[in-house]
XYZ file of N, CA and C in Angstrom:
699
model
N 163.319 -103.303 -52.635
C 162.640 -102.239 -53.338
C 162.089 -102.757 -54.654
N 160.850 -102.405 -54.951
C 160.235 -102.928 -56.155
C 160.532 -102.056 -57.346
N 160.228 -102.540 -58.501
C 160.454 -101.813 -59.723
C 159.147 -101.733 -60.473
N 158.916 -100.634 -61.189
C 157.719 -100.498 -62.000
C 158.093 -100.653 -63.449
N 157.142 -100.759 -64.288
C 157.388 -101.090 -65.679
C 157.816 -99.858 -66.473
N 158.388 -100.106 -67.645
C 158.571 -99.060 -68.623
C 157.196 -98.641 -69.111
N 156.942 -97.336 -69.133
C 155.599 -96.871 -69.422
C 155.347 -96.678 -70.907
N 156.342 -96.152 -71.623
C 156.043 -95.849 -73.021
C 157.281 -95.902 -73.882
N 157.127 -96.415 -75.092
C 158.127 -96.311 -76.141
C 157.389 -95.725 -77.334
N 157.833 -94.578 -77.833
C 157.093 -93.920 -78.893
C 158.002 -93.710 -80.093
N 157.731 -94.365 -81.196
C 158.449 -94.100 -82.429
C 157.812 -92.934 -83.146
N 158.612 -92.099 -83.818
C 158.097 -90.885 -84.414
C 158.080 -90.925 -85.930
N 158.250 -92.085 -86.533
C 158.214 -92.123 -87.987
C 158.128 -93.545 -88.476
N 158.297 -93.739 -89.781
C 158.193 -95.057 -90.397
C 159.517 -95.396 -91.048
N 160.009 -96.593 -90.789
C 161.267 -97.038 -91.384
C 160.988 -97.685 -92.729
N 161.698 -97.236 -93.743
C 161.531 -97.774 -95.094
C 162.701 -98.695 -95.398
N 162.429 -99.962 -95.657
C 163.488 -100.943 -95.854
C 164.341 -100.638 -97.067
N 163.802 -99.916 -98.031
C 164.546 -99.630 -99.253
C 165.531 -98.483 -99.073
N 165.362 -97.716 -98.005
C 166.224 -96.560 -97.776
C 167.474 -96.987 -97.025
N 168.532 -96.159 -97.034
C 169.717 -96.461 -96.229
C 169.331 -96.583 -94.758
N 170.024 -97.471 -94.041
C 169.717 -97.683 -92.637
C 169.996 -96.397 -91.865
N 169.023 -95.967 -91.090
C 169.141 -94.737 -90.323
C 169.135 -95.078 -88.839
N 170.092 -94.562 -88.117
C 170.163 -94.770 -86.677
C 169.498 -93.593 -85.985
N 168.583 -93.879 -85.084
C 167.839 -92.822 -84.419
C 168.360 -92.497 -83.040
N 167.661 -91.576 -82.400
C 167.993 -91.139 -81.051
C 166.995 -91.765 -80.077
N 167.512 -92.455 -79.067
C 166.684 -92.995 -77.997
C 166.873 -92.098 -76.779
N 165.799 -91.513 -76.328
C 165.893 -90.615 -75.182
C 164.715 -90.850 -74.251
N 164.817 -90.310 -73.039
C 163.729 -90.500 -72.104
C 164.062 -89.995 -70.722
N 163.299 -90.499 -69.752
C 163.439 -90.067 -68.371
C 163.379 -91.282 -67.441
N 164.006 -91.126 -66.276
C 163.946 -92.129 -65.216
C 163.447 -91.418 -63.961
N 162.355 -91.919 -63.395
C 161.744 -91.283 -62.235
C 161.445 -92.306 -61.146
N 161.396 -91.805 -59.925
C 160.862 -92.566 -58.795
C 159.429 -92.117 -58.578
N 158.499 -93.057 -58.516
C 157.102 -92.727 -58.261
C 156.849 -92.605 -56.765
N 155.860 -91.791 -56.423
C 155.510 -91.603 -55.024
C 156.319 -90.490 -54.387
N 156.333 -90.426 -53.061
C 157.073 -89.378 -52.356
C 158.556 -89.408 -52.694
N 159.119 -88.236 -52.818
C 160.554 -88.150 -53.101
C 161.355 -88.698 -51.914
N 162.295 -89.625 -52.179
C 163.113 -90.156 -51.071
C 163.925 -89.046 -50.409
N 163.989 -89.077 -49.101
C 164.777 -88.095 -48.376
C 166.261 -88.425 -48.487
N 167.106 -87.408 -48.649
C 168.550 -87.679 -48.684
C 169.017 -88.358 -47.403
N 169.901 -89.331 -47.557
C 170.430 -90.055 -46.408
C 171.605 -89.273 -45.821
N 171.546 -89.015 -44.530
C 172.615 -88.285 -43.849
C 173.608 -89.279 -43.252
N 174.896 -89.082 -43.551
C 175.938 -90.002 -43.122
C 176.794 -89.329 -42.050
N 176.985 -89.969 -40.887
C 177.889 -89.403 -39.883
C 179.344 -89.524 -40.337
N 180.093 -88.472 -40.144
C 181.502 -88.453 -40.535
C 182.344 -88.748 -39.293
N 182.813 -89.967 -39.205
C 183.590 -90.390 -38.045
C 184.872 -91.072 -38.499
N 185.823 -91.172 -37.599
C 187.103 -91.794 -37.897
C 187.234 -93.115 -37.155
N 187.820 -94.107 -37.818
C 188.093 -95.383 -37.174
C 189.293 -95.316 -36.239
N 190.137 -94.310 -36.446
C 191.385 -94.246 -35.692
C 191.838 -92.794 -35.567
N 192.455 -92.415 -34.438
C 193.006 -91.055 -34.316
C 194.118 -90.781 -35.329
N 194.644 -91.845 -35.926
C 195.674 -91.661 -36.950
C 195.081 -91.138 -38.258
N 193.754 -91.175 -38.367
C 193.090 -90.733 -39.596
C 192.030 -89.691 -39.259
N 192.442 -88.429 -39.017
C 191.490 -87.373 -38.661
C 190.552 -87.059 -39.836
N 189.376 -86.552 -39.494
C 188.370 -86.242 -40.524
C 188.027 -84.755 -40.530
N 188.909 -83.927 -39.994
C 188.637 -82.493 -39.924
C 188.389 -81.879 -41.300
N 189.027 -82.414 -42.323
C 188.902 -81.847 -43.664
C 187.776 -82.480 -44.476
N 186.966 -83.339 -43.843
C 185.935 -84.081 -44.572
C 184.588 -83.381 -44.622
N 184.481 -82.217 -43.963
C 183.232 -81.471 -44.067
C 182.135 -81.983 -43.173
N 182.470 -82.614 -42.036
C 181.465 -83.184 -41.132
C 180.694 -82.126 -40.377
N 179.901 -82.529 -39.352
C 179.852 -83.884 -38.765
C 179.019 -84.892 -39.564
N 178.211 -84.404 -40.514
C 177.459 -85.307 -41.385
C 177.541 -84.788 -42.807
N 177.219 -85.664 -43.773
C 177.092 -85.229 -45.165
C 176.050 -86.102 -45.846
N 175.497 -85.590 -46.940
C 174.455 -86.314 -47.664
C 175.078 -87.371 -48.563
N 174.500 -88.549 -48.571
C 174.982 -89.638 -49.416
C 174.718 -89.337 -50.887
N 175.654 -89.769 -51.750
C 175.503 -89.627 -53.200
C 174.883 -90.867 -53.846
N 174.538 -91.867 -53.065
C 174.110 -93.144 -53.641
C 172.742 -93.060 -54.313
N 171.857 -92.198 -53.822
C 170.548 -92.019 -54.440
C 170.244 -90.536 -54.496
N 170.345 -89.968 -55.696
C 170.092 -88.556 -55.921
C 168.824 -88.423 -56.746
N 167.813 -87.774 -56.165
C 166.507 -87.619 -56.811
C 166.157 -86.139 -56.838
N 165.784 -85.632 -58.015
C 165.447 -84.226 -58.159
C 164.102 -83.915 -57.504
N 163.775 -82.632 -57.413
C 162.492 -82.219 -56.842
C 161.325 -82.845 -57.595
N 161.500 -83.047 -58.897
C 160.438 -83.619 -59.723
C 160.470 -85.149 -59.761
N 161.398 -85.759 -59.030
C 161.465 -87.212 -58.985
C 162.428 -87.843 -59.957
N 163.218 -87.042 -60.688
C 164.183 -87.588 -61.636
C 165.359 -88.239 -60.937
N 165.793 -89.385 -61.434
C 166.866 -90.170 -60.813
C 168.178 -89.938 -61.561
N 169.189 -89.489 -60.849
C 170.523 -89.296 -61.426
C 171.330 -90.590 -61.333
N 172.340 -90.689 -62.184
C 173.348 -91.759 -62.104
C 172.780 -93.157 -62.283
N 171.764 -93.279 -63.106
C 171.337 -94.599 -63.570
C 172.051 -94.878 -64.884
N 172.387 -96.132 -65.127
C 173.077 -96.523 -66.362
C 172.119 -97.345 -67.213
N 172.078 -97.007 -68.512
C 171.216 -97.714 -69.455
C 172.068 -98.249 -70.588
N 171.702 -99.423 -71.097
C 172.402 -99.947 -72.256
C 171.514 -100.908 -73.021
N 171.779 -101.012 -74.306
C 171.114 -101.985 -75.152
C 171.937 -103.262 -75.172
N 171.267 -104.396 -75.169
C 171.969 -105.671 -75.283
C 172.421 -105.819 -76.730
N 173.722 -105.739 -76.956
C 174.273 -105.745 -78.311
C 175.640 -106.402 -78.301
N 176.115 -106.744 -79.490
C 177.427 -107.369 -79.604
C 178.524 -106.382 -79.215
N 179.616 -106.937 -78.696
C 180.766 -106.108 -78.358
C 181.310 -105.442 -79.616
N 181.741 -104.217 -79.460
C 182.309 -103.445 -80.567
C 183.831 -103.504 -80.454
N 184.456 -104.260 -81.352
C 185.914 -104.424 -81.290
C 186.645 -103.148 -81.676
N 185.940 -102.218 -82.349
C 186.562 -100.960 -82.768
C 186.342 -99.838 -81.762
N 185.829 -100.175 -80.594
C 185.555 -99.172 -79.572
C 186.842 -98.462 -79.160
N 186.797 -97.141 -79.125
C 187.990 -96.365 -78.782
C 188.017 -96.076 -77.286
N 189.097 -96.445 -76.595
C 189.196 -96.167 -75.158
C 189.407 -94.685 -74.888
N 189.237 -94.302 -73.644
C 189.415 -92.914 -73.235
C 190.160 -92.886 -71.906
N 190.430 -91.689 -71.429
C 191.032 -91.496 -70.110
C 190.089 -90.653 -69.274
N 189.770 -91.134 -68.074
C 188.847 -90.428 -67.191
C 189.535 -90.124 -65.864
N 189.005 -89.131 -65.166
C 189.583 -88.691 -63.898
C 188.606 -88.943 -62.758
N 189.103 -89.535 -61.674
C 188.342 -89.706 -60.443
C 189.129 -89.024 -59.328
N 188.478 -88.101 -58.636
C 189.170 -87.330 -57.599
C 188.619 -87.692 -56.222
N 189.463 -87.536 -55.211
C 189.037 -87.637 -53.820
C 189.091 -86.235 -53.239
N 187.896 -85.716 -52.934
C 187.780 -84.301 -52.585
C 186.807 -84.161 -51.414
N 187.276 -83.595 -50.306
C 186.467 -83.467 -49.095
C 185.914 -84.824 -48.679
N 186.729 -85.862 -48.834
C 186.381 -87.238 -48.456
C 185.169 -87.757 -49.213
N 185.086 -87.403 -50.465
C 184.115 -87.960 -51.402
C 184.840 -88.275 -52.705
N 184.342 -89.290 -53.434
C 184.824 -89.522 -54.787
C 184.023 -88.636 -55.741
N 184.725 -87.937 -56.605
C 184.088 -87.030 -57.556
C 184.620 -87.317 -58.964
N 183.727 -87.722 -59.907
C 182.282 -87.911 -59.750
C 181.959 -89.243 -59.071
N 180.697 -89.413 -58.726
C 180.275 -90.647 -58.065
C 180.184 -91.807 -59.047
N 179.952 -91.506 -60.312
C 179.798 -92.551 -61.336
C 180.554 -92.156 -62.588
N 181.365 -93.082 -63.095
C 182.050 -92.907 -64.377
C 181.560 -93.978 -65.337
N 181.243 -93.572 -66.568
C 180.880 -94.498 -67.639
C 181.942 -94.375 -68.713
N 182.708 -95.469 -68.947
C 183.843 -95.413 -69.860
C 183.807 -96.600 -70.817
N 184.396 -96.455 -72.017
C 184.494 -97.595 -72.938
C 185.521 -98.624 -72.456
N 185.335 -99.862 -72.862
C 186.300 -100.924 -72.558
C 187.691 -100.513 -73.042
N 188.700 -100.827 -72.232
C 190.075 -100.460 -72.563
C 190.494 -99.103 -72.036
N 189.590 -98.403 -71.374
C 189.882 -97.055 -70.889
C 190.746 -97.070 -69.635
N 191.343 -95.926 -69.368
C 192.161 -95.714 -68.186
C 191.465 -94.717 -67.271
N 191.452 -95.025 -65.990
C 190.941 -94.101 -64.977
C 192.100 -93.706 -64.076
N 192.319 -92.404 -63.955
C 193.369 -91.880 -63.091
C 192.723 -91.341 -61.814
N 193.185 -91.831 -60.665
C 192.603 -91.462 -59.375
C 193.546 -90.503 -58.660
N 193.012 -89.361 -58.290
C 193.796 -88.303 -57.646
C 193.328 -88.124 -56.208
N 194.237 -87.757 -55.324
C 193.881 -87.401 -53.947
C 194.125 -85.910 -53.747
N 193.031 -85.134 -53.809
C 193.128 -83.685 -53.602
C 192.934 -83.298 -52.141
N 192.731 -84.285 -51.276
C 192.550 -84.016 -49.850
C 193.897 -83.905 -49.144
N 193.914 -83.250 -47.990
C 195.163 -83.160 -47.210
C 195.374 -84.346 -46.288
N 194.637 -85.434 -46.501
C 194.742 -86.608 -45.630
C 194.939 -87.868 -46.467
N 195.285 -88.953 -45.790
C 195.570 -90.228 -46.433
C 194.274 -90.962 -46.781
N 194.242 -91.559 -47.977
C 193.128 -92.415 -48.381
C 193.646 -93.809 -48.721
N 192.742 -94.783 -48.658
C 193.071 -96.175 -48.940
C 192.163 -96.675 -50.061
N 192.687 -96.682 -51.273
C 191.892 -97.024 -52.462
C 191.689 -98.529 -52.566
N 190.436 -98.912 -52.802
C 190.105 -100.325 -53.004
C 189.151 -100.435 -54.192
N 189.469 -101.338 -55.094
C 188.672 -101.548 -56.297
C 188.118 -102.961 -56.276
N 186.796 -103.079 -56.463
C 186.126 -104.373 -56.396
C 185.352 -104.643 -57.684
N 185.303 -105.923 -58.037
C 184.311 -106.407 -58.990
C 183.551 -107.522 -58.292
N 182.269 -107.258 -58.007
C 181.470 -108.137 -57.156
C 182.211 -108.307 -55.825
N 182.481 -109.533 -55.388
C 183.108 -109.730 -54.078
C 184.631 -109.747 -54.136
N 185.200 -109.641 -55.314
C 186.661 -109.755 -55.468
C 187.324 -108.384 -55.425
N 188.325 -108.226 -54.561
C 189.105 -107.000 -54.527
C 190.215 -107.082 -55.561
N 190.223 -106.144 -56.498
C 191.180 -106.158 -57.597
C 192.399 -105.288 -57.336
N 192.242 -104.297 -56.466
C 193.353 -103.380 -56.187
C 193.188 -102.832 -54.778
N 194.322 -102.613 -54.110
C 194.321 -102.105 -52.737
C 195.625 -101.349 -52.534
N 195.548 -100.036 -52.411
C 196.772 -99.263 -52.213
C 196.475 -97.951 -51.495
N 197.477 -97.503 -50.748
C 197.382 -96.248 -50.018
C 197.740 -95.097 -50.953
N 197.082 -93.961 -50.738
C 197.383 -92.778 -51.532
C 197.470 -91.570 -50.596
N 198.674 -91.058 -50.452
C 198.909 -89.904 -49.591
C 198.479 -88.619 -50.301
N 198.322 -87.520 -49.556
C 197.904 -86.252 -50.165
C 198.880 -85.779 -51.245
N 198.305 -85.286 -52.320
C 199.071 -84.615 -53.389
C 200.172 -85.497 -53.980
N 200.000 -86.786 -53.956
C 201.002 -87.678 -54.523
C 200.586 -88.091 -55.933
N 201.391 -88.954 -56.531
C 201.144 -89.392 -57.903
C 199.782 -90.080 -58.028
N 199.139 -89.845 -59.146
C 197.844 -90.459 -59.382
C 197.966 -91.982 -59.486
N 196.937 -92.658 -59.013
C 196.832 -94.108 -59.200
C 196.111 -94.356 -60.521
N 196.647 -95.253 -61.332
C 196.084 -95.498 -62.658
C 195.540 -96.915 -62.744
N 194.287 -97.025 -63.183
C 193.646 -98.310 -63.419
C 193.236 -98.401 -64.882
N 193.451 -99.555 -65.485
C 192.998 -99.817 -66.853
C 191.914 -100.892 -66.809
N 190.828 -100.641 -67.527
C 189.671 -101.536 -67.503
C 189.501 -102.208 -68.863
N 189.939 -103.469 -68.943
C 189.900 -104.201 -70.203
C 188.683 -105.118 -70.336
N 187.880 -105.192 -69.282
C 186.685 -106.025 -69.334
C 185.460 -105.186 -68.999
N 184.339 -105.446 -69.666
C 183.118 -104.689 -69.362
C 182.539 -105.114 -68.011
N 181.729 -104.246 -67.442
C 181.076 -104.573 -66.188
C 181.049 -103.387 -65.240
N 180.636 -103.657 -64.003
C 180.536 -102.625 -62.975
C 181.605 -102.858 -61.915
N 182.324 -101.810 -61.586
C 183.423 -101.883 -60.633
C 183.166 -100.866 -59.514
N 183.264 -101.333 -58.283
C 183.019 -100.494 -57.112
C 184.348 -99.989 -56.548
N 184.396 -98.691 -56.269
C 185.574 -98.062 -55.669
C 185.208 -97.654 -54.244
N 186.071 -97.985 -53.307
C 185.831 -97.612 -51.915
C 187.131 -97.116 -51.278
N 186.980 -96.428 -50.153
C 188.129 -96.042 -49.336
C 188.104 -96.886 -48.078
N 189.224 -97.538 -47.765
C 189.291 -98.397 -46.592
C 189.390 -97.648 -45.283
N 189.630 -96.333 -45.357
C 189.727 -95.515 -44.147
C 188.391 -94.841 -43.836
N 187.747 -94.322 -44.876
C 186.497 -93.568 -44.718
C 185.360 -94.393 -45.326
N 184.583 -95.030 -44.467
C 183.641 -96.062 -44.901
C 182.522 -95.537 -45.782
N 182.223 -94.251 -45.721
C 181.124 -93.693 -46.520
C 181.550 -93.403 -47.967
N 182.831 -93.433 -48.240
C 183.312 -93.070 -49.573
C 183.135 -94.233 -50.559
N 182.408 -93.972 -51.634
C 182.244 -94.989 -52.673
C 181.987 -94.326 -54.009
N 182.322 -95.045 -55.071
C 182.053 -94.590 -56.431
C 181.949 -95.822 -57.320
N 181.465 -95.628 -58.544
C 181.331 -96.724 -59.503
C 182.010 -96.364 -60.813
N 182.649 -97.363 -61.400
C 183.147 -97.269 -62.778
C 182.387 -98.332 -63.571
N 181.610 -97.890 -64.547
C 180.873 -98.803 -65.421
C 181.580 -98.827 -66.767
N 181.972 -100.023 -67.204
C 182.763 -100.182 -68.427
C 181.870 -100.761 -69.518
N 181.757 -100.041 -70.621
C 180.891 -100.435 -71.732
C 181.692 -101.170 -72.797
N 181.074 -102.176 -73.438
C 181.771 -102.875 -74.518
C 181.167 -102.588 -75.888
N 180.274 -101.584 -75.957
C 179.790 -101.052 -77.234
C 179.302 -99.621 -77.004
N 178.807 -98.983 -78.055
C 178.474 -97.554 -77.974
C 177.100 -97.283 -77.384
N 176.272 -98.292 -77.222
C 174.874 -98.050 -76.896
C 174.650 -98.078 -75.387
N 175.322 -97.141 -74.724
C 175.213 -96.931 -73.288
C 174.877 -95.468 -73.034
N 174.258 -95.204 -71.890
C 174.002 -93.828 -71.469
C 173.863 -93.816 -69.957
N 173.990 -92.626 -69.363
C 173.719 -92.471 -67.939
C 172.795 -91.278 -67.764
N 171.980 -91.331 -66.714
C 170.980 -90.289 -66.525
C 171.594 -89.048 -65.886
N 171.041 -87.911 -66.263
C 171.457 -86.606 -65.754
C 170.809 -86.335 -64.395
N 171.197 -85.236 -63.728
C 170.588 -84.938 -62.420
C 169.063 -84.823 -62.441
N 168.476 -84.461 -63.590
C 167.019 -84.363 -63.667
C 166.365 -85.661 -64.137
N 167.154 -86.727 -64.311
C 166.605 -88.016 -64.715
C 166.521 -88.241 -66.207
N 166.906 -87.268 -67.016
C 166.857 -87.435 -68.465
C 168.093 -88.168 -68.960
N 167.960 -88.797 -70.135
C 169.096 -89.451 -70.762
C 168.894 -89.442 -72.271
N 169.970 -89.671 -73.001
C 169.907 -89.766 -74.461
C 170.960 -90.752 -74.935
N 170.583 -91.588 -75.884
C 171.475 -92.588 -76.473
C 171.333 -92.479 -77.986
N 172.419 -92.202 -78.678
C 172.337 -91.935 -80.114
C 172.870 -93.102 -80.939
N 172.471 -93.098 -82.202
C 173.038 -93.979 -83.236
C 172.706 -95.453 -83.084
N 171.655 -95.787 -82.374
C 171.261 -97.194 -82.296
C 170.536 -97.586 -83.590
N 171.016 -98.590 -84.313
C 170.377 -98.972 -85.575
C 169.039 -99.656 -85.326
N 168.197 -99.742 -86.349
C 166.895 -100.396 -86.184
C 167.052 -101.837 -85.740
N 166.085 -102.306 -84.938
C 166.108 -103.687 -84.495
C 165.343 -103.875 -83.207
N 165.266 -105.128 -82.779
C 164.658 -105.499 -81.503
C 165.774 -105.623 -80.470
N 165.588 -104.974 -79.323
C 166.628 -104.942 -78.306
C 166.048 -105.222 -76.922
N 166.933 -105.651 -76.018
C 166.633 -105.609 -74.599
C 167.319 -104.376 -74.031
N 166.527 -103.498 -73.435
C 167.057 -102.306 -72.781
C 167.240 -102.613 -71.302
N 168.480 -102.457 -70.808
C 168.792 -102.678 -69.398
C 168.933 -101.328 -68.706
N 168.447 -101.256 -67.472
C 168.590 -100.061 -66.642
C 169.087 -100.513 -65.275
N 170.134 -99.860 -64.783
C 170.702 -100.229 -63.485
C 170.936 -98.986 -62.641
N 170.563 -99.099 -61.366
C 170.890 -98.067 -60.380
C 171.352 -98.772 -59.116
N 172.382 -98.243 -58.481
C 173.008 -98.961 -57.359
C 172.075 -99.161 -56.171
N 171.078 -98.307 -55.994
C 170.127 -98.443 -54.886
C 168.805 -99.029 -55.360
N 168.305 -98.534 -56.480
C 166.967 -98.920 -56.952
C 166.957 -100.254 -57.676
N 168.121 -100.730 -58.104
C 168.192 -102.041 -58.727
C 168.190 -102.001 -60.241
N 167.929 -103.155 -60.834
C 168.017 -103.308 -62.288
C 166.677 -103.777 -62.845
N 166.360 -103.270 -64.021
C 165.200 -103.757 -64.752
C 165.564 -103.843 -66.225
N 164.766 -104.577 -66.976
C 164.999 -104.685 -68.414
C 163.669 -104.787 -69.145
N 163.676 -104.302 -70.390
C 162.476 -104.306 -71.211
C 162.855 -104.566 -72.664
N 161.990 -105.241 -73.369
C 162.164 -105.394 -74.813
C 161.631 -104.142 -75.494
N 162.428 -103.601 -76.407
C 162.001 -102.433 -77.170
C 162.272 -102.668 -78.648
N 161.571 -101.930 -79.486
C 161.736 -102.007 -80.928
C 162.101 -100.628 -81.450
N 163.221 -100.548 -82.141
C 163.655 -99.297 -82.753
C 163.538 -99.424 -84.265
N 162.973 -98.395 -84.897
C 162.730 -98.475 -86.343
C 163.585 -97.506 -87.152
N 164.626 -96.937 -86.522
C 165.497 -96.008 -87.231
C 165.123 -94.560 -87.040
N 163.963 -94.315 -86.431
C 163.539 -92.957 -86.114
C 163.715 -92.704 -84.617
N 163.602 -91.460 -84.224
C 163.761 -91.115 -82.822
C 162.662 -91.772 -81.995
N 163.026 -92.182 -80.780
C 162.079 -92.863 -79.897
C 162.250 -92.365 -78.473
N 161.188 -92.514 -77.703
C 161.198 -92.072 -76.308
C 160.809 -93.234 -75.407
N 161.370 -93.215 -74.202
C 161.025 -94.233 -73.212
C 160.918 -93.562 -71.845
N 159.909 -93.934 -71.086
C 159.742 -93.458 -69.722
C 159.909 -94.647 -68.783
N 160.823 -94.520 -67.842
C 161.165 -95.613 -66.932
C 160.809 -95.176 -65.526
N 160.098 -96.054 -64.814
C 159.638 -95.722 -63.469
C 160.132 -96.753 -62.462
N 160.640 -96.252 -61.356
C 160.932 -97.081 -60.190
C 159.940 -96.728 -59.091
N 159.634 -97.691 -58.261
C 158.848 -97.416 -57.072
C 159.570 -98.028 -55.887
N 159.543 -97.358 -54.763
C 160.249 -97.834 -53.573
C 159.323 -98.636 -52.675
N 159.839 -99.722 -52.171
C 159.142 -100.466 -51.148
C 158.030 -101.361 -51.652
N 157.830 -101.374 -52.998
C 156.723 -102.171 -53.503
C 157.166 -103.497 -54.054
């Protein structure tokens, strides 16, 4: 799948070097150009009679991997500025649930050092697997309504979560090592605050559409960026 360029960066004022440094708001939209991609329908099947799928909401369900609004806005894209790691970054605790044989939410964006607690709200057994690239970092069974599985993320990067029983189940944990990260909303909009003036590389990643990067200049005032993906080009 091809990628299209960043269309616009618009600064709304003038930065005065003599004034105190002002951090502005970077906001914008992420869209797919051309016809809206059709939702992918996934068959809900079991690998074994020992693992029934009656509670999974079958016989098919729509994939969460590429969610595009009626207007073409792309959800669950992650954006970040290339910047130094923030040693004062405060960790958080996030929740990942297994519900109707889906991970909810599909994407978590957390600071480095954060904890993710994984719950099984389904009445069936799940097999949690955590990957970074090709390496499996964790593999454990989780029965219904049992104790939460806890993962701590001390390194930045993208981590894939899968279920070894239900092949369609997947989610992502993206770990940030500074504050200048954002993720897109269901309508494709995003906002990133407090980025100080400077020249940056803006990275954009989506699990299906891929990654792109652009050089941008922030002058301490609010700025806008429009990001376009195109499929098949």
